[in-house]
mmCIF file with all atom_site columns, C-alpha atoms in Angstrom:
data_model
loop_
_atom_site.group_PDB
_atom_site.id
_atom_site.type_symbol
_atom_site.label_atom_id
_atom_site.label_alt_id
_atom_site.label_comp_id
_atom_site.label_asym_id
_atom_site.label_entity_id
_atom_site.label_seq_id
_atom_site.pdbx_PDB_ins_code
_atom_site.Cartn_x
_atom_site.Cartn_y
_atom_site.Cartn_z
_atom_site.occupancy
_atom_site.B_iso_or_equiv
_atom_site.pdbx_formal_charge
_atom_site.auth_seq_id
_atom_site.auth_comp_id
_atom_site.auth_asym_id
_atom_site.auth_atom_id
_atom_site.pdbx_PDB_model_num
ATOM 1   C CA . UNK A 1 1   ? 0.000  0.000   0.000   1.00 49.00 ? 1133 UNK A CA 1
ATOM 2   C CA . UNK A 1 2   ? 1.348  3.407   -1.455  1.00 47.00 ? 1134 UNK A CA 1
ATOM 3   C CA . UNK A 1 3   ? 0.859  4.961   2.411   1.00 46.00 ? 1135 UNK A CA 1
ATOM 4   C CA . UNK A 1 4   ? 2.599  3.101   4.207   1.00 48.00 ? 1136 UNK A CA 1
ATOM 5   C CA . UNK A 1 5   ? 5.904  3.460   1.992   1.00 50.00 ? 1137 UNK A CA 1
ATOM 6   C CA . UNK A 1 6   ? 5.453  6.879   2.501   1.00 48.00 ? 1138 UNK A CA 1
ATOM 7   C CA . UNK A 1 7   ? 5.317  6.774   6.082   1.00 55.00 ? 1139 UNK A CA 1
ATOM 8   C CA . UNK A 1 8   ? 8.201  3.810   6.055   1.00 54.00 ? 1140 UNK A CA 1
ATOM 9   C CA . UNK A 1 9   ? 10.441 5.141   3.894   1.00 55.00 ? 1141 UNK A CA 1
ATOM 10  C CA . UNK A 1 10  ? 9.669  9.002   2.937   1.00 60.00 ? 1142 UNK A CA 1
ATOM 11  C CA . UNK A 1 11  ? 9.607  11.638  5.847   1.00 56.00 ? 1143 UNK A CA 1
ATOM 12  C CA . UNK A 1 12  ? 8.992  9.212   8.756   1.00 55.00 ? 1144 UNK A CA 1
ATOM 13  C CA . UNK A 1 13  ? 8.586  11.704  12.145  1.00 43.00 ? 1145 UNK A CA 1
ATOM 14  C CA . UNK A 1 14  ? 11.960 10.686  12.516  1.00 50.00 ? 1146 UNK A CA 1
ATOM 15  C CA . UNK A 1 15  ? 13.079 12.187  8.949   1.00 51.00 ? 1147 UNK A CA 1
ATOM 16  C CA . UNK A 1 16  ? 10.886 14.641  8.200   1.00 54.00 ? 1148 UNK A CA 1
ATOM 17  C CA . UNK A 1 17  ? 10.808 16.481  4.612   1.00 53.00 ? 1149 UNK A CA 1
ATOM 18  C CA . UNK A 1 18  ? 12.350 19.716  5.605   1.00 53.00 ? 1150 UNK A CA 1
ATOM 19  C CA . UNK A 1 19  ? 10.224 23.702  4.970   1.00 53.00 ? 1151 UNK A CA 1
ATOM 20  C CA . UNK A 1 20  ? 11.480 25.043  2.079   1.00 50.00 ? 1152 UNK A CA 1
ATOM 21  C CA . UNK A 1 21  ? 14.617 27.008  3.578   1.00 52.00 ? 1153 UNK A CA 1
ATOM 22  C CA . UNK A 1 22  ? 18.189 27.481  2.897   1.00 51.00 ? 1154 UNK A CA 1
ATOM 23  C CA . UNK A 1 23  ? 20.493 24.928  2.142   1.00 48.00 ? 1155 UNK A CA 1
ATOM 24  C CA . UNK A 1 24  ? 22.414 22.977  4.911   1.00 50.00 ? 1156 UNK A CA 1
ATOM 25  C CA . UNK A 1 25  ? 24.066 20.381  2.846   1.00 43.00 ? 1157 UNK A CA 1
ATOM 26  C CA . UNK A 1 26  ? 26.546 17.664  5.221   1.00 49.00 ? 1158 UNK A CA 1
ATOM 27  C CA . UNK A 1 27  ? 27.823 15.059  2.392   1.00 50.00 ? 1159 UNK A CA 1
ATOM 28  C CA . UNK A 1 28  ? 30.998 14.811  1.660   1.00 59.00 ? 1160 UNK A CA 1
ATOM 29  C CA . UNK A 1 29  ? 29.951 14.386  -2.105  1.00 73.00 ? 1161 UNK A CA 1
ATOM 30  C CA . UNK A 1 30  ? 30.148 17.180  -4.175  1.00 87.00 ? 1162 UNK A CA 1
ATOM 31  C CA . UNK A 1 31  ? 26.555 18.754  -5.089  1.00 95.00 ? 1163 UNK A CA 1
ATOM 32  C CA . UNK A 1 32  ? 25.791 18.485  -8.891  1.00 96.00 ? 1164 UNK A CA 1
ATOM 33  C CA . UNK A 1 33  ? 24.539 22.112  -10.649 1.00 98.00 ? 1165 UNK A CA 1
ATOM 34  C CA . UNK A 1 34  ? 21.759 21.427  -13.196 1.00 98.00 ? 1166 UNK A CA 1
ATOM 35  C CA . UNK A 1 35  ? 20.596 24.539  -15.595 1.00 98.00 ? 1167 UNK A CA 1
ATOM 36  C CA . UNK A 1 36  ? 17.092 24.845  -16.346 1.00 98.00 ? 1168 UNK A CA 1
ATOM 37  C CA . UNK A 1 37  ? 16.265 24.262  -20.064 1.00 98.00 ? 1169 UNK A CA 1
ATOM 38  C CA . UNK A 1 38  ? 13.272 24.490  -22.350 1.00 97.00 ? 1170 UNK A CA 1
ATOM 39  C CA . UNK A 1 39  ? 13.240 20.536  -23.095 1.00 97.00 ? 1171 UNK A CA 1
ATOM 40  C CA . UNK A 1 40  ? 13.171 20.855  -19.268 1.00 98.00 ? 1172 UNK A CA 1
ATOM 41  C CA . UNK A 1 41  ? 9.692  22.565  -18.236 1.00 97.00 ? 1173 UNK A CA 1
ATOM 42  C CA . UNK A 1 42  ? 6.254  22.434  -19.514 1.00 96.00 ? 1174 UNK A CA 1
ATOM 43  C CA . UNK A 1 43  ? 4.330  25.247  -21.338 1.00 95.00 ? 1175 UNK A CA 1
ATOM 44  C CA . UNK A 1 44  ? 4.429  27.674  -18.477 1.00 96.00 ? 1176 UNK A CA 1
ATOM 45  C CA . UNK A 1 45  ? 7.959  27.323  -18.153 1.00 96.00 ? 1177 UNK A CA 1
ATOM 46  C CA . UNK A 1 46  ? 7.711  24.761  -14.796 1.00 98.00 ? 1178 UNK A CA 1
ATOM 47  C CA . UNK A 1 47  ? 9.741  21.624  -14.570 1.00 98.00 ? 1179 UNK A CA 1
ATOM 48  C CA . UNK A 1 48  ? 7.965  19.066  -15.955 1.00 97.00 ? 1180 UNK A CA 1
ATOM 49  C CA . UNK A 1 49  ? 7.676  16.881  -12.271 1.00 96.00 ? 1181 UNK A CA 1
ATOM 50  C CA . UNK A 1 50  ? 9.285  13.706  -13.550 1.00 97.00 ? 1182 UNK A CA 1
ATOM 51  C CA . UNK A 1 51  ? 12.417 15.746  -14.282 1.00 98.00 ? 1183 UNK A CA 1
ATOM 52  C CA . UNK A 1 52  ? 13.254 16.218  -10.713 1.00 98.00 ? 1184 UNK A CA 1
ATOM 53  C CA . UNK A 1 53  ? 13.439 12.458  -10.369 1.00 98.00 ? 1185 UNK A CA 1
ATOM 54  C CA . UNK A 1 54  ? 15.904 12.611  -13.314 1.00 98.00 ? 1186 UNK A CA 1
ATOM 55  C CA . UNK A 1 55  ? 18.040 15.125  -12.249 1.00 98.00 ? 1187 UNK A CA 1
ATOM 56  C CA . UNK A 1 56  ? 18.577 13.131  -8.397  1.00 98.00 ? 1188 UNK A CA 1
ATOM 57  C CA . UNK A 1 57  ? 19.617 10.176  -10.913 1.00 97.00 ? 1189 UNK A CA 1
ATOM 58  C CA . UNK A 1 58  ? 22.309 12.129  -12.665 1.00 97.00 ? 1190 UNK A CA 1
ATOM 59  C CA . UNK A 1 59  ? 23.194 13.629  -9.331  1.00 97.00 ? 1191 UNK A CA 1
ATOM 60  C CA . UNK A 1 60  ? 23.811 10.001  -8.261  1.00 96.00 ? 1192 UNK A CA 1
ATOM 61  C CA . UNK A 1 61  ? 25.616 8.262   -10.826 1.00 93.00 ? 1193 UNK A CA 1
ATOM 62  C CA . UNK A 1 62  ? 28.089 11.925  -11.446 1.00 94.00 ? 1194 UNK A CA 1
ATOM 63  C CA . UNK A 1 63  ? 28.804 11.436  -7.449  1.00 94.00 ? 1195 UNK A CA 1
ATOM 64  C CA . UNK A 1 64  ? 29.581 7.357   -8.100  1.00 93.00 ? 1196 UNK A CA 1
ATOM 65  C CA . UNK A 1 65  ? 31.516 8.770   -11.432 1.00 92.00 ? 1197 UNK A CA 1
ATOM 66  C CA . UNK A 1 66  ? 33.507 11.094  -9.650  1.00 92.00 ? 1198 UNK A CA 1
ATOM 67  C CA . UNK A 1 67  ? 34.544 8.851   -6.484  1.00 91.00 ? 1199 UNK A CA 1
ATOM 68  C CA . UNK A 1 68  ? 36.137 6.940   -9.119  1.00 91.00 ? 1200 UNK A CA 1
ATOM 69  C CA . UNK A 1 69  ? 33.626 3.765   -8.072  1.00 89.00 ? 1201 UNK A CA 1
ATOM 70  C CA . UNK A 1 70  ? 33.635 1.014   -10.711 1.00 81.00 ? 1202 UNK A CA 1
ATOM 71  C CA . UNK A 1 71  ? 29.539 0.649   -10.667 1.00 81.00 ? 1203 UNK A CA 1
ATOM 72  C CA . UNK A 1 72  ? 28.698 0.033   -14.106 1.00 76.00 ? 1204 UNK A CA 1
ATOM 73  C CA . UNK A 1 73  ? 29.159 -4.210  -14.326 1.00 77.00 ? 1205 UNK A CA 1
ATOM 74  C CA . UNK A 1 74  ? 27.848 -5.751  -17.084 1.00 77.00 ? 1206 UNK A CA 1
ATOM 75  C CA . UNK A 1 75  ? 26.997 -8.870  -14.504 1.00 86.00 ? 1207 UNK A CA 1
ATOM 76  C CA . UNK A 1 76  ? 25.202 -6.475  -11.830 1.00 88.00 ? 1208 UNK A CA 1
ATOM 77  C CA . UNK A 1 77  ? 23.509 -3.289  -11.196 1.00 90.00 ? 1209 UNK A CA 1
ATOM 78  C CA . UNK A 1 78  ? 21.683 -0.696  -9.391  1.00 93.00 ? 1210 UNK A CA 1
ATOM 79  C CA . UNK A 1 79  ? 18.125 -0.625  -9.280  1.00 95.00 ? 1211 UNK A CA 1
ATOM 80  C CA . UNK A 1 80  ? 15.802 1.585   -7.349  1.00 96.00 ? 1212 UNK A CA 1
ATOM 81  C CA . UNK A 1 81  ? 13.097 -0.561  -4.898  1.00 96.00 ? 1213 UNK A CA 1
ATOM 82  C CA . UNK A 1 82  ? 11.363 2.699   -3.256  1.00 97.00 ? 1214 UNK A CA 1
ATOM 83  C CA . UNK A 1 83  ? 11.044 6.311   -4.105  1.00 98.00 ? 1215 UNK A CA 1
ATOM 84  C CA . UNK A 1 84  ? 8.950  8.934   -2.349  1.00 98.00 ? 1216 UNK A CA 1
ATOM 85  C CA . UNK A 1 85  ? 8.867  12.215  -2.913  1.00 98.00 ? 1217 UNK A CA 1
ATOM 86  C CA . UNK A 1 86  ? 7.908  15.958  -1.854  1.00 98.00 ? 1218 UNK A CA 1
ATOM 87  C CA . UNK A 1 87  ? 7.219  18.924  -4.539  1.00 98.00 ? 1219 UNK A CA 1
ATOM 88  C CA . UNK A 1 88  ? 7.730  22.162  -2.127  1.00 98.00 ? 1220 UNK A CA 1
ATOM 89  C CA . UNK A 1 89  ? 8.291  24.761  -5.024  1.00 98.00 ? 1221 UNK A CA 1
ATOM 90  C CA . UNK A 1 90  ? 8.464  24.725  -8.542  1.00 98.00 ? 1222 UNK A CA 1
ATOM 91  C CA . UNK A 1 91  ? 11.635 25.143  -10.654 1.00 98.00 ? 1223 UNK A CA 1
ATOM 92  C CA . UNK A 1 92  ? 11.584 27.304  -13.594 1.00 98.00 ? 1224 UNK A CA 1
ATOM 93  C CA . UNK A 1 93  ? 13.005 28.058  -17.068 1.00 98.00 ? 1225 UNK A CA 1
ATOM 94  C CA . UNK A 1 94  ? 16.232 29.514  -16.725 1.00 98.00 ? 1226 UNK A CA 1
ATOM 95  C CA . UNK A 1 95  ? 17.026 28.565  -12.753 1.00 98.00 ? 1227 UNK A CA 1
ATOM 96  C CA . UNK A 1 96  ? 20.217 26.907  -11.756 1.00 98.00 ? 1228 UNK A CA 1
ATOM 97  C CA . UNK A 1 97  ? 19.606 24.433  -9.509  1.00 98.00 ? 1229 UNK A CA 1
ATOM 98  C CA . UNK A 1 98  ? 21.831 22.060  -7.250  1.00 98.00 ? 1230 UNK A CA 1
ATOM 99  C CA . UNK A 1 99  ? 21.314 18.558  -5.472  1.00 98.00 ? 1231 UNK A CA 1
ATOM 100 C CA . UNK A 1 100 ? 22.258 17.107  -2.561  1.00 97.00 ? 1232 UNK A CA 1
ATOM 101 C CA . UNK A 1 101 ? 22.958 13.209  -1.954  1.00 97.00 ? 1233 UNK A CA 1
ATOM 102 C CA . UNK A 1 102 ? 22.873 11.937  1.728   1.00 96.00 ? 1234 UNK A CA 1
ATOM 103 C CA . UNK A 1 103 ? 23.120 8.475   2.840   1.00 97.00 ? 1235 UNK A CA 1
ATOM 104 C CA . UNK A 1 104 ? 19.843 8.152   5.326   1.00 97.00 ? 1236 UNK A CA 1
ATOM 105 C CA . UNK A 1 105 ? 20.612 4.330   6.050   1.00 97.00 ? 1237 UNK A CA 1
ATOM 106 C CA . UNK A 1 106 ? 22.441 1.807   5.310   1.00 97.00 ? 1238 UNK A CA 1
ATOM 107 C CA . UNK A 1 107 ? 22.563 -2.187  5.164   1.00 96.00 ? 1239 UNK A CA 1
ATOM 108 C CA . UNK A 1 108 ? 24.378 -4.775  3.139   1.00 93.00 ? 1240 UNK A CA 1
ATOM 109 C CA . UNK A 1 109 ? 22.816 -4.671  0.090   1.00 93.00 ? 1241 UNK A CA 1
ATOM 110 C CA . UNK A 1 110 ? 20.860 -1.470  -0.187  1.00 96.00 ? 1242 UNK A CA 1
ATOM 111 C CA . UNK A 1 111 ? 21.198 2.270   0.461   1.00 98.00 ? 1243 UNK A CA 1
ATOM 112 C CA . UNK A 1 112 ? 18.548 4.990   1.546   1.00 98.00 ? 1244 UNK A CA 1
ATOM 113 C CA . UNK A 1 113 ? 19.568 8.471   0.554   1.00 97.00 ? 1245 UNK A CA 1
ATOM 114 C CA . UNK A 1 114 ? 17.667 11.834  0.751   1.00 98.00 ? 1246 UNK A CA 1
ATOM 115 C CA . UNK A 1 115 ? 18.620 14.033  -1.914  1.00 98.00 ? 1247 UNK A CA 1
ATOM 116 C CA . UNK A 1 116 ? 17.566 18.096  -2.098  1.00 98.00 ? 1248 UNK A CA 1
ATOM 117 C CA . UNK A 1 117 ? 17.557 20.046  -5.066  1.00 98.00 ? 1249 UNK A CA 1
ATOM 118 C CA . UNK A 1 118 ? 17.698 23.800  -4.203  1.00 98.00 ? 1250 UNK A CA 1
ATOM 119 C CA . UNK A 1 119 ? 17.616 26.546  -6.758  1.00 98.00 ? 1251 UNK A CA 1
ATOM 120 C CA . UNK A 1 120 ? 20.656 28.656  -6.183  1.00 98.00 ? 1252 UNK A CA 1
ATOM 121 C CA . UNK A 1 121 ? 19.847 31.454  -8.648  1.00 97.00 ? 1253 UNK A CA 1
ATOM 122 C CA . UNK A 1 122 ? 17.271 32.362  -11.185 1.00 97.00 ? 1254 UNK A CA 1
ATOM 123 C CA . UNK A 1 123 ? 17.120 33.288  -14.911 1.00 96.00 ? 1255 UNK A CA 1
ATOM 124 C CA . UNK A 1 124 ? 18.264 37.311  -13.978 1.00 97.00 ? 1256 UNK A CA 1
ATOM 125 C CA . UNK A 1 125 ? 20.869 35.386  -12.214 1.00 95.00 ? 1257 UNK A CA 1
ATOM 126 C CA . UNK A 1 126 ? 19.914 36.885  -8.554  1.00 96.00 ? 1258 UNK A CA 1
ATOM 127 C CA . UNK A 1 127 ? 21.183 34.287  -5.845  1.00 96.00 ? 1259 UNK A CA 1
ATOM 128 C CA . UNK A 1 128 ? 18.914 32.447  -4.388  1.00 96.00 ? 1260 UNK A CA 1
ATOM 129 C CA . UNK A 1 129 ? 18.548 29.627  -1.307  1.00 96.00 ? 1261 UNK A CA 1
ATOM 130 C CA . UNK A 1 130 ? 15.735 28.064  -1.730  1.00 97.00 ? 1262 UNK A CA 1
ATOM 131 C CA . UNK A 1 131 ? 14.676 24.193  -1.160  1.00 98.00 ? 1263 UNK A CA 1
ATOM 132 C CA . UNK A 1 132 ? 12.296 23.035  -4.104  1.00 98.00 ? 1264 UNK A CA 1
ATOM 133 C CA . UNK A 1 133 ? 11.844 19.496  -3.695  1.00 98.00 ? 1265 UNK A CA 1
ATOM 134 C CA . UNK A 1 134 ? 13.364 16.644  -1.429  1.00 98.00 ? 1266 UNK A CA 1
ATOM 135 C CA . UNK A 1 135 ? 13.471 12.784  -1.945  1.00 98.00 ? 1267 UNK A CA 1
ATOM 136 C CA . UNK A 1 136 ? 13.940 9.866   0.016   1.00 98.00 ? 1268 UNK A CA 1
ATOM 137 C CA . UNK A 1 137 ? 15.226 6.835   -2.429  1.00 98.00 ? 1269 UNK A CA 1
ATOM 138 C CA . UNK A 1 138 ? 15.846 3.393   -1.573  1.00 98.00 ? 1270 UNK A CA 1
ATOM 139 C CA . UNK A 1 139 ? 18.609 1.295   -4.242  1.00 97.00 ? 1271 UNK A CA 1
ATOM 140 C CA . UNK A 1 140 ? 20.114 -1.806  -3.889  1.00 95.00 ? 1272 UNK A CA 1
ATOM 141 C CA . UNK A 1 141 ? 22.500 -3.769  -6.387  1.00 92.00 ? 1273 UNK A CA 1
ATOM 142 C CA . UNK A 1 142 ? 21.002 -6.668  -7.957  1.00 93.00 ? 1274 UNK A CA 1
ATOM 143 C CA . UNK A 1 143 ? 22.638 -9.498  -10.225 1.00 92.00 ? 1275 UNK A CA 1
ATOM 144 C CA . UNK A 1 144 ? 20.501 -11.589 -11.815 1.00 92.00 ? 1276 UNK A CA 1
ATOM 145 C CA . UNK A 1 145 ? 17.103 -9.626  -10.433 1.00 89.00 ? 1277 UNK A CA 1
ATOM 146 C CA . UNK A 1 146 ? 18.750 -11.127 -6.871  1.00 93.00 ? 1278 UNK A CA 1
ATOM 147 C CA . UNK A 1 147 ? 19.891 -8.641  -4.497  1.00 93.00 ? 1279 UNK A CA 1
ATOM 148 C CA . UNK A 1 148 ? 23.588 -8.524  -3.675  1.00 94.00 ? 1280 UNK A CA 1
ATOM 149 C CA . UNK A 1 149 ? 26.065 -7.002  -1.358  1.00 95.00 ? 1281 UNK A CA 1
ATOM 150 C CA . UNK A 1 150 ? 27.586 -4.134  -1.777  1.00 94.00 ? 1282 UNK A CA 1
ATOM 151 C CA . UNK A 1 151 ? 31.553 -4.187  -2.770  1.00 92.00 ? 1283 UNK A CA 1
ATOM 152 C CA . UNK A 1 152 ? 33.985 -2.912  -0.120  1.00 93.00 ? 1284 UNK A CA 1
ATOM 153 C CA . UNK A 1 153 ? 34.024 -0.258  -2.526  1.00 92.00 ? 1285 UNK A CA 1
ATOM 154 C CA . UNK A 1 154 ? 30.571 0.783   -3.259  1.00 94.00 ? 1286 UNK A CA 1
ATOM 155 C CA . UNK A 1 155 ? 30.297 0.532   1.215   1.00 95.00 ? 1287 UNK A CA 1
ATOM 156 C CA . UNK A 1 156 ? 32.502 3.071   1.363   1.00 95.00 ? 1288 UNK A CA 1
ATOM 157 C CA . UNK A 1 157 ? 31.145 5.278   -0.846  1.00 95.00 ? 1289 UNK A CA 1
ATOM 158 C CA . UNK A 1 158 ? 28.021 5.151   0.810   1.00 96.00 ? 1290 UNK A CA 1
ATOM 159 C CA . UNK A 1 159 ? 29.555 5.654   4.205   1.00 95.00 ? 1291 UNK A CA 1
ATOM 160 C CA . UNK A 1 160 ? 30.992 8.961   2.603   1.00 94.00 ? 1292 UNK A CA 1
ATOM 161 C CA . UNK A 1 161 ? 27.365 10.601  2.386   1.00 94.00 ? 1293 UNK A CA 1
ATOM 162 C CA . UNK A 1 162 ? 26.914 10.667  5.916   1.00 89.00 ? 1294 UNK A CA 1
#
């Protein structure tokens, strides 16, 4: 039942989705800046709200790219099991925005992270702070549709996001 993931997984009262507010990014990885495009936003010149979910998979697999972790196996792969989100403001034609990977929890063969995407200015280019939409994504590494454990490697990437 589609509730109680949410309550499991997204924004339990333990984790809960934060006001939109300024940005207070812990990770150690390195936030991933994503321009706002017409291909990107619907007639009025919103993002289109499937694109957020792309953008916190680019954000994802640029942070596994950069740590220099060997992910893409032709034997095994990542796949994502849950996903809940929470639209708090729109993103618009011409913002930049930036997201934020966290690792939430942790066991041997999957990861929960919370990622953030803030808009940190607009199309006049005029700073801005703002949180516009948070998720709370559960992956694990399958081979063979079987879950597996995580390589030393991939653990301590994980362990990095704290």
């Amino acid at each position: 039942n589609s509730s109680s993931c949410f309550k499991r997984c997204c924004f339990s009262q333990k984790s809960s989705p934060p006001s939109p507010q300024k940005r207070q990014h812990q990770s150690k990885a390195q936030p991933m800046q994503i321009k706002i495009y017409y291909e990107d936003t619907d007639a009025q010149g919103i993002v289109y709200h499937a694109n957020y979910i792309k953008f916190c998979e680019r954000a994802r697999s640029e942070a596994l790219m950069q740590a220099g972790v060997d992910f893409a196996r032709a034997d095994a792969h990542f796949v994502v099991s849950e996903l809940c989100a929470k639209f708090l403001r729109p993103a618009r034609l011409g913002d930049t925005l930036e997201i934020h990977t966290s690792l939430a929890a942790l066991k041997n063969a999957s990861a929960l992270l919370r990622q953030e995407i803030y808009k940190i200015k607009d199309i006049k280019n005029v700073d801005f702070s703002e949180l516009l939409y948070v998720q709370d994504v559960k992956i694990a590494f399958v081979k063979d549709g079987r879950p597996i454990k995580f390589s030393a490697e991939i653990l301590e990437f994980f362990k990095s996001l704290r």
